[in-house]
Coordinates of C-alpha atoms in Angstrom, one line a residue:
X906 CA -105.2 91.6 -80.1
X907 CA -107.2 94.1 -82.6
X908 CA -109.8 93.4 -85.1
X909 CA -111.0 96.2 -87.1
X910 CA -113.9 96.1 -89.4
X911 CA -114.5 92.3 -89.5
X912 CA -117.2 91.1 -90.7
X913 CA -118.6 87.3 -91.6
X914 CA -120.9 86.1 -93.9
X915 CA -122.3 82.6 -94.1
X916 CA -123.2 81.7 -98.0
X917 CA -125.9 79.9 -99.4
X918 CA -129.6 80.0 -100.6
X919 CA -130.0 82.8 -97.9
X920 CA -127.2 84.0 -97.2
X921 CA -126.9 85.0 -93.2
X922 CA -124.3 87.7 -91.7
X923 CA -123.3 86.5 -88.5
X924 CA -120.8 89.8 -88.0
X925 CA -121.0 93.2 -89.4
X926 CA -118.1 95.6 -88.8
X927 CA -116.3 95.1 -85.6
X928 CA -113.8 97.0 -84.0
X929 CA -112.1 95.8 -80.6
X930 CA -109.0 96.2 -78.9
X931 CA -107.4 94.2 -76.1
X932 CA -104.4 94.9 -74.2
X933 CA -101.4 92.6 -73.5
X934 CA -102.3 90.4 -70.2
X935 CA -106.1 91.9 -70.3
X936 CA -108.7 89.4 -68.9
X937 CA -111.6 90.7 -71.1
X938 CA -115.0 89.1 -71.5
X939 CA -116.9 88.8 -74.8
X940 CA -120.7 89.3 -74.1
X941 CA -124.0 89.2 -75.7
X942 CA -127.5 87.1 -76.1
X943 CA -127.3 83.7 -77.8
X944 CA -126.5 84.4 -81.4
X945 CA -124.9 87.9 -81.3
X946 CA -121.7 86.4 -83.0
X947 CA -119.8 85.5 -79.9
X948 CA -118.5 82.2 -80.9
X949 CA -118.3 83.2 -84.5
X950 CA -115.8 86.0 -83.7
X951 CA -113.4 83.8 -82.0
X952 CA -113.5 81.2 -84.4
X953 CA -112.4 84.1 -86.7
X954 CA -109.3 84.7 -84.2
X955 CA -108.4 81.5 -83.8
X956 CA -108.4 79.9 -87.5
X957 CA -111.5 78.0 -88.1
X958 CA -113.0 79.6 -90.5
X959 CA -111.5 83.0 -92.9
X960 CA -113.5 86.5 -92.0
X961 CA -115.6 87.7 -94.9
X962 CA -113.6 91.1 -94.4
X963 CA -111.9 93.2 -92.2
X964 CA -108.3 92.3 -90.5
X965 CA -106.7 90.9 -87.1
X966 CA -103.3 92.1 -85.9
X967 CA -101.8 89.9 -82.8
X968 CA -99.1 91.9 -81.4
X969 CA -99.3 94.5 -84.0
X970 CA -98.7 91.8 -86.7
X971 CA -101.6 91.2 -89.0
X972 CA -102.6 87.6 -88.8
X973 CA -104.5 85.5 -91.6
X974 CA -104.9 81.7 -90.2
X975 CA -105.9 79.3 -93.0
X976 CA -106.5 76.9 -90.1
X977 CA -106.9 76.3 -86.3
X978 CA -103.2 74.8 -86.4
X979 CA -101.4 77.6 -87.7
X980 CA -103.5 79.9 -85.1
X981 CA -101.7 77.3 -82.5
X982 CA -98.5 77.6 -84.1
X983 CA -98.5 81.6 -83.4
X984 CA -99.7 80.7 -79.8
X985 CA -103.2 81.4 -80.4
X986 CA -105.1 78.7 -78.1
X987 CA -108.8 78.1 -77.7
X988 CA -111.1 75.9 -75.2
X989 CA -114.1 75.3 -77.3
X990 CA -117.9 75.5 -75.7
X991 CA -118.2 72.1 -77.8
X992 CA -115.8 69.4 -76.1
X993 CA -114.2 67.6 -79.0
X994 CA -112.3 64.2 -78.0
X995 CA -111.3 60.8 -79.4
X996 CA -113.6 58.5 -76.8
X997 CA -111.5 55.0 -77.5
X998 CA -108.0 57.0 -76.8
X999 CA -106.6 57.6 -73.2
X1000 CA -106.8 61.3 -71.8
X1001 CA -102.9 61.1 -72.2
X1002 CA -103.2 60.4 -76.2
X1003 CA -106.2 62.9 -76.2
X1004 CA -104.0 66.2 -74.6
X1005 CA -101.1 65.1 -76.4
X1006 CA -102.5 64.3 -79.7
X1007 CA -100.1 65.7 -82.8
X1008 CA -97.4 67.0 -79.9
X1009 CA -96.7 63.5 -78.4
X1010 CA -92.8 63.2 -77.1
X1011 CA -91.0 60.8 -79.2
X1012 CA -88.0 58.0 -78.5
X1013 CA -85.9 56.6 -81.3
X1014 CA -88.8 57.9 -83.6
X1015 CA -91.3 55.9 -81.7
X1016 CA -94.2 57.4 -78.8
X1017 CA -92.3 57.5 -75.5
X1018 CA -95.8 56.3 -73.9
X1019 CA -94.0 56.8 -70.6
X1020 CA -93.0 60.5 -70.8
X1021 CA -96.4 61.2 -72.4
X1022 CA -98.6 59.9 -69.6
X1023 CA -96.1 61.4 -67.4
X1024 CA -96.3 64.9 -69.1
X1025 CA -100.5 64.8 -69.0
X1026 CA -100.6 63.3 -65.5
X1027 CA -98.6 66.9 -64.6
X1028 CA -101.3 68.7 -66.2
X1029 CA -104.3 66.8 -64.8
X1030 CA -102.4 67.4 -61.2
X1031 CA -102.2 71.1 -61.7
X1032 CA -106.0 71.0 -62.5
X1033 CA -106.8 68.8 -59.4
X1034 CA -108.4 66.5 -61.8
X1035 CA -109.0 63.4 -59.9
X1036 CA -109.2 60.8 -63.0
X1037 CA -105.6 59.5 -64.4
X1038 CA -104.0 60.3 -67.7
X1039 CA -104.3 56.5 -68.6
X1040 CA -108.0 56.5 -68.0
X1041 CA -110.2 56.2 -71.8
X1042 CA -111.6 58.9 -72.2
X1043 CA -114.9 57.8 -73.3
X1044 CA -115.5 56.7 -69.3
X1045 CA -115.2 60.3 -68.6
X1046 CA -118.1 62.5 -67.4
X1047 CA -119.1 66.2 -69.8
X1048 CA -117.4 68.1 -66.7
X1049 CA -113.9 65.9 -66.9
X1050 CA -113.8 66.0 -70.6
X1051 CA -114.2 69.9 -70.1
X1052 CA -111.2 69.9 -68.2
X1053 CA -109.2 67.9 -70.9
X1054 CA -109.9 70.8 -73.0
X1055 CA -108.3 73.3 -70.6
X1056 CA -105.8 71.3 -70.0
X1057 CA -104.8 70.9 -73.8
X1058 CA -104.6 75.1 -74.0
X1059 CA -102.1 74.8 -70.8
X1060 CA -99.7 72.8 -72.6
X1061 CA -99.7 74.6 -75.6
X1062 CA -98.0 77.4 -73.6
X1063 CA -100.2 80.2 -75.3
X1064 CA -100.0 84.0 -75.3
X1065 CA -103.6 84.4 -76.0
X1066 CA -106.4 82.1 -75.0
X1067 CA -109.9 82.3 -75.5
X1068 CA -112.4 80.5 -73.2
X1069 CA -116.0 79.7 -74.9
X1070 CA -118.2 78.9 -71.9
X1071 CA -115.8 76.8 -69.9
X1072 CA -117.7 76.4 -66.8
X1073 CA -121.1 75.4 -67.6
X1074 CA -120.2 71.6 -66.9
X1075 CA -118.0 72.1 -64.6
X1076 CA -118.4 71.9 -60.5
X1077 CA -117.9 74.7 -58.1
X1078 CA -114.5 72.8 -57.2
X1079 CA -113.4 72.8 -60.6
X1080 CA -114.3 76.6 -61.4
X1081 CA -112.6 77.9 -58.1
X1082 CA -109.4 75.9 -60.0
X1083 CA -109.9 77.4 -63.3
X1084 CA -109.7 81.0 -62.4
X1085 CA -106.9 80.4 -59.8
X1086 CA -105.0 79.3 -63.0
X1087 CA -106.3 81.7 -65.5
X1088 CA -105.4 84.6 -62.6
X1089 CA -101.8 82.5 -63.1
X1090 CA -101.9 82.7 -66.7
X1091 CA -103.0 86.7 -66.8
X1092 CA -100.0 87.3 -64.1
X1093 CA -97.5 85.9 -66.5
X1094 CA -98.6 88.6 -69.7
X1095 CA -101.0 85.7 -71.2
X1096 CA -103.8 87.6 -72.6
X1097 CA -107.5 85.7 -72.1
X1098 CA -110.8 86.4 -73.8
X1099 CA -114.0 84.9 -72.0
X1100 CA -117.7 84.1 -72.9
X1101 CA -119.9 83.3 -70.0
X1102 CA -123.4 84.1 -69.5
X1103 CA -122.6 84.2 -65.6
X1104 CA -123.0 87.6 -64.3
X1105 CA -120.9 87.0 -61.1
X1106 CA -118.1 85.3 -62.9
X1107 CA -118.1 88.4 -65.4
X1108 CA -117.8 90.8 -62.2
X1109 CA -115.2 89.1 -59.9
X1110 CA -112.6 88.1 -62.6
X1111 CA -112.7 90.4 -65.6
X1112 CA -111.3 93.4 -66.3
X1113 CA -113.5 94.8 -69.2
X1114 CA -116.5 93.5 -71.1
X1115 CA -117.0 93.6 -74.9
X1116 CA -120.8 93.8 -75.8
X1117 CA -122.0 92.0 -79.0
X1118 CA -126.1 92.2 -80.2
X1119 CA -127.0 90.6 -83.3
X1120 CA -123.8 90.6 -84.6
X1121 CA -122.8 94.4 -84.2
X1122 CA -120.5 95.6 -81.7
X1123 CA -122.1 97.6 -79.3
X1124 CA -119.7 99.2 -76.6
X1125 CA -116.6 98.1 -74.3
X1126 CA -117.4 98.6 -70.2
X1127 CA -114.9 99.1 -67.7
X1128 CA -116.6 96.7 -65.4
X1129 CA -115.3 98.4 -62.1
X1130 CA -117.1 101.3 -63.3
X1131 CA -120.7 99.8 -63.7
X1132 CA -123.0 98.1 -62.8
X1133 CA -124.9 94.2 -63.9
X1134 CA -128.1 96.4 -65.1
X1135 CA -126.0 98.8 -67.2
X1136 CA -124.2 95.1 -68.4
X1137 CA -127.6 93.6 -69.4
X1138 CA -129.0 96.7 -70.7
X1139 CA -126.3 96.7 -73.1
X1140 CA -127.1 92.8 -74.2
X1141 CA -130.6 93.2 -74.2
X1142 CA -131.0 96.5 -75.6
X1143 CA -133.6 97.4 -73.2
X1144 CA -134.6 98.4 -69.5
X1145 CA -133.8 96.1 -67.1
X1146 CA -136.5 96.2 -65.4
X1147 CA -138.4 94.5 -68.7
X1148 CA -136.3 91.5 -68.6
X1149 CA -137.4 88.3 -67.3
X1150 CA -140.3 89.0 -65.8
X1151 CA -143.4 86.6 -65.7
X1152 CA -146.6 88.6 -66.9
X1153 CA -149.4 85.8 -66.7
X1154 CA -149.8 83.4 -63.8
X1155 CA -148.3 79.6 -63.3
X1156 CA -150.6 76.8 -64.8
X1157 CA -149.3 74.5 -62.6
X1158 CA -152.4 71.9 -61.0
X1159 CA -151.2 70.7 -57.9
X1160 CA -154.3 68.5 -57.8
X1161 CA -153.0 66.4 -61.0
X1162 CA -149.6 64.5 -60.6
X1163 CA -148.6 63.7 -64.3
X1164 CA -145.1 62.1 -62.8
X1165 CA -144.0 59.9 -59.8
X1166 CA -141.0 58.7 -59.2
X1167 CA -140.4 56.4 -55.8
X1168 CA -137.5 55.0 -54.8
X1169 CA -135.5 54.6 -58.0
X1170 CA -132.4 53.6 -57.8
X1171 CA -129.4 53.1 -60.4
X1172 CA -125.8 52.6 -60.9
X1173 CA -125.3 56.6 -59.9
X1174 CA -127.9 57.4 -57.5
X1175 CA -129.9 55.4 -54.9
X1176 CA -134.1 55.7 -53.7
X1177 CA -135.2 59.1 -55.9
X1178 CA -138.4 60.1 -54.9
X1179 CA -140.3 63.1 -56.2
X1180 CA -143.3 64.1 -57.8
X1181 CA -144.3 66.3 -61.2
X1182 CA -147.4 68.1 -61.2
X1183 CA -149.3 69.0 -64.3
X1184 CA -147.8 72.3 -65.9
X1185 CA -144.9 72.6 -63.5
X1186 CA -141.1 72.8 -64.1
X1187 CA -139.2 71.2 -61.6
X1188 CA -135.3 71.7 -61.3
X1189 CA -133.0 68.9 -60.1
X1190 CA -129.7 70.8 -58.7
X1191 CA -126.3 69.2 -57.4
X1192 CA -122.8 69.3 -58.6
X1193 CA -121.2 67.3 -61.2
X1194 CA -121.5 63.9 -60.4
X1195 CA -124.6 64.1 -57.9
X1196 CA -126.1 61.8 -60.4
X1197 CA -128.4 64.4 -61.6
X1198 CA -128.0 63.2 -65.2
X1199 CA -128.2 59.6 -64.6
X1200 CA -132.0 59.6 -63.2
X1201 CA -133.3 61.6 -66.1
X1202 CA -131.5 58.7 -68.4
X1203 CA -133.1 55.8 -66.1
X1204 CA -136.3 57.6 -66.7
X1205 CA -136.0 57.6 -70.3
X1206 CA -135.0 54.4 -70.5
X1207 CA -131.4 54.9 -71.5
X1208 CA -130.0 53.9 -68.5
X1209 CA -131.0 50.1 -66.7
X1210 CA -132.3 50.8 -63.2
X1211 CA -132.1 48.6 -60.3
X1212 CA -135.2 49.3 -58.3
X1213 CA -137.9 51.7 -57.7
X1214 CA -140.7 52.4 -59.8
X1215 CA -142.1 55.2 -62.2
X1216 CA -145.8 56.2 -62.9
X1217 CA -146.9 58.4 -65.7
X1218 CA -150.5 59.7 -65.4
X1219 CA -151.6 57.6 -62.6
X1220 CA -150.0 54.0 -64.4
X1221 CA -147.0 52.1 -63.8
X1222 CA -144.3 53.2 -66.6
X1223 CA -141.7 50.6 -67.8
X1224 CA -139.0 52.0 -70.1
X1225 CA -136.8 49.4 -71.2
X1226 CA -135.3 51.6 -74.4
X1227 CA -135.9 55.3 -75.5
X1228 CA -138.4 54.4 -77.9
X1229 CA -140.7 53.1 -75.0
X1230 CA -140.3 56.6 -73.4
X1231 CA -141.1 58.4 -76.7
X1232 CA -144.1 56.6 -77.5
X1233 CA -145.4 57.0 -73.8
X1234 CA -144.7 60.8 -74.5
X1235 CA -141.9 61.7 -72.9
X1236 CA -138.9 63.5 -74.6
X1237 CA -135.0 63.6 -73.2
X1238 CA -132.8 66.8 -74.4
X1239 CA -129.3 65.1 -73.8
X1240 CA -126.6 66.8 -72.0
X1241 CA -124.2 65.4 -74.3
X1242 CA -125.7 66.8 -77.2
X1243 CA -122.9 66.8 -79.7
X1244 CA -122.8 63.0 -79.3
X1245 CA -126.3 62.1 -78.1
X1246 CA -128.8 65.0 -79.4
X1247 CA -127.8 65.1 -83.1
X1248 CA -126.6 62.9 -86.0
X1249 CA -124.4 65.2 -88.1
X1250 CA -124.5 64.0 -91.0
X1251 CA -128.3 63.9 -91.2
X1252 CA -129.7 67.6 -92.2
X1253 CA -131.9 69.7 -89.8
X1254 CA -135.1 68.1 -91.5
X1255 CA -134.1 64.8 -90.8
X1256 CA -132.7 65.3 -87.2
X1257 CA -136.0 67.1 -86.0
X1258 CA -138.1 64.5 -87.9
X1259 CA -136.2 61.2 -86.4
X1260 CA -138.2 60.7 -83.4
X1261 CA -141.5 61.0 -85.0
X1262 CA -141.3 59.5 -88.7
X1263 CA -144.2 57.4 -88.1
X1264 CA -146.3 60.7 -88.8
X1265 CA -144.8 60.9 -92.0
X1266 CA -145.4 57.3 -93.2
X1267 CA -147.8 56.6 -95.8
X1268 CA -149.9 53.3 -95.8

């Protein structure tokens, strides 16, 4: 794969240049990381390669052949697949229906559901998934839905596959299976492009790392010949010693408990208790399915509870719906941003203001 002088400008009232004159090459069967800070142009670059939208300038060659994909379907038919960062599924359909969408096996002019379920189940077993091909996809967790995206790419038998932060919502066991499959693909000659912010993944698995910053190509590093400090310096453009360093003391007040949760119980968790002090950042850690998200949703009133209490600033808090939490001064940034975090048909302004419309009402 070769990109020459690739550029992308988003037109609008104020045109925005997302990519400036990008040049890089990837050899057949290589496992190459595309790295850079958020907003550096990584996803934009992959979207151009996969026909999601066209480049404003420059050319792309695959196997020496110049390609101009009008849409993602053309890229897929050419043998270019992508596992997207944002999960795209049809929740009302089964796992098999989502996996085989557009490529369903037919018998006498009708969809062969038995064969479709069998083919989908074989893919799921290859990925060691715990759910079935006949399960409704809307009932799956974010991590399980991400495995569906990976399975879709596998069933296309593509010669180039790109992964856009695929491990963000996967458990450690799922991550291990994913990399085993990626290395199998690499051995068979499939070229892998990989976006991630996780340094341990990059150094353990990738051959090289191509660095972007502010939409510009910076360098390509041979990972066996560089350190994590070299990589971070190329990404952020400054000395690693200046990176992520606390310059002010913590504002945490351990004598002022803001949130006190005692024996909180829900459908996916039991007897959860903790205290959150004023000015404190409290992290919740656990495997996929451990109940972290469900605890937060229960406190916020998005999910029902079966027992326990929540105190906020010393007063009992009983949020039966999210608006109760908002009125109390509690906000939730959802794990499922695409389906629960925004209303796509509304503007940025309307989305930002929707939780505080009373501020803008005229009396």
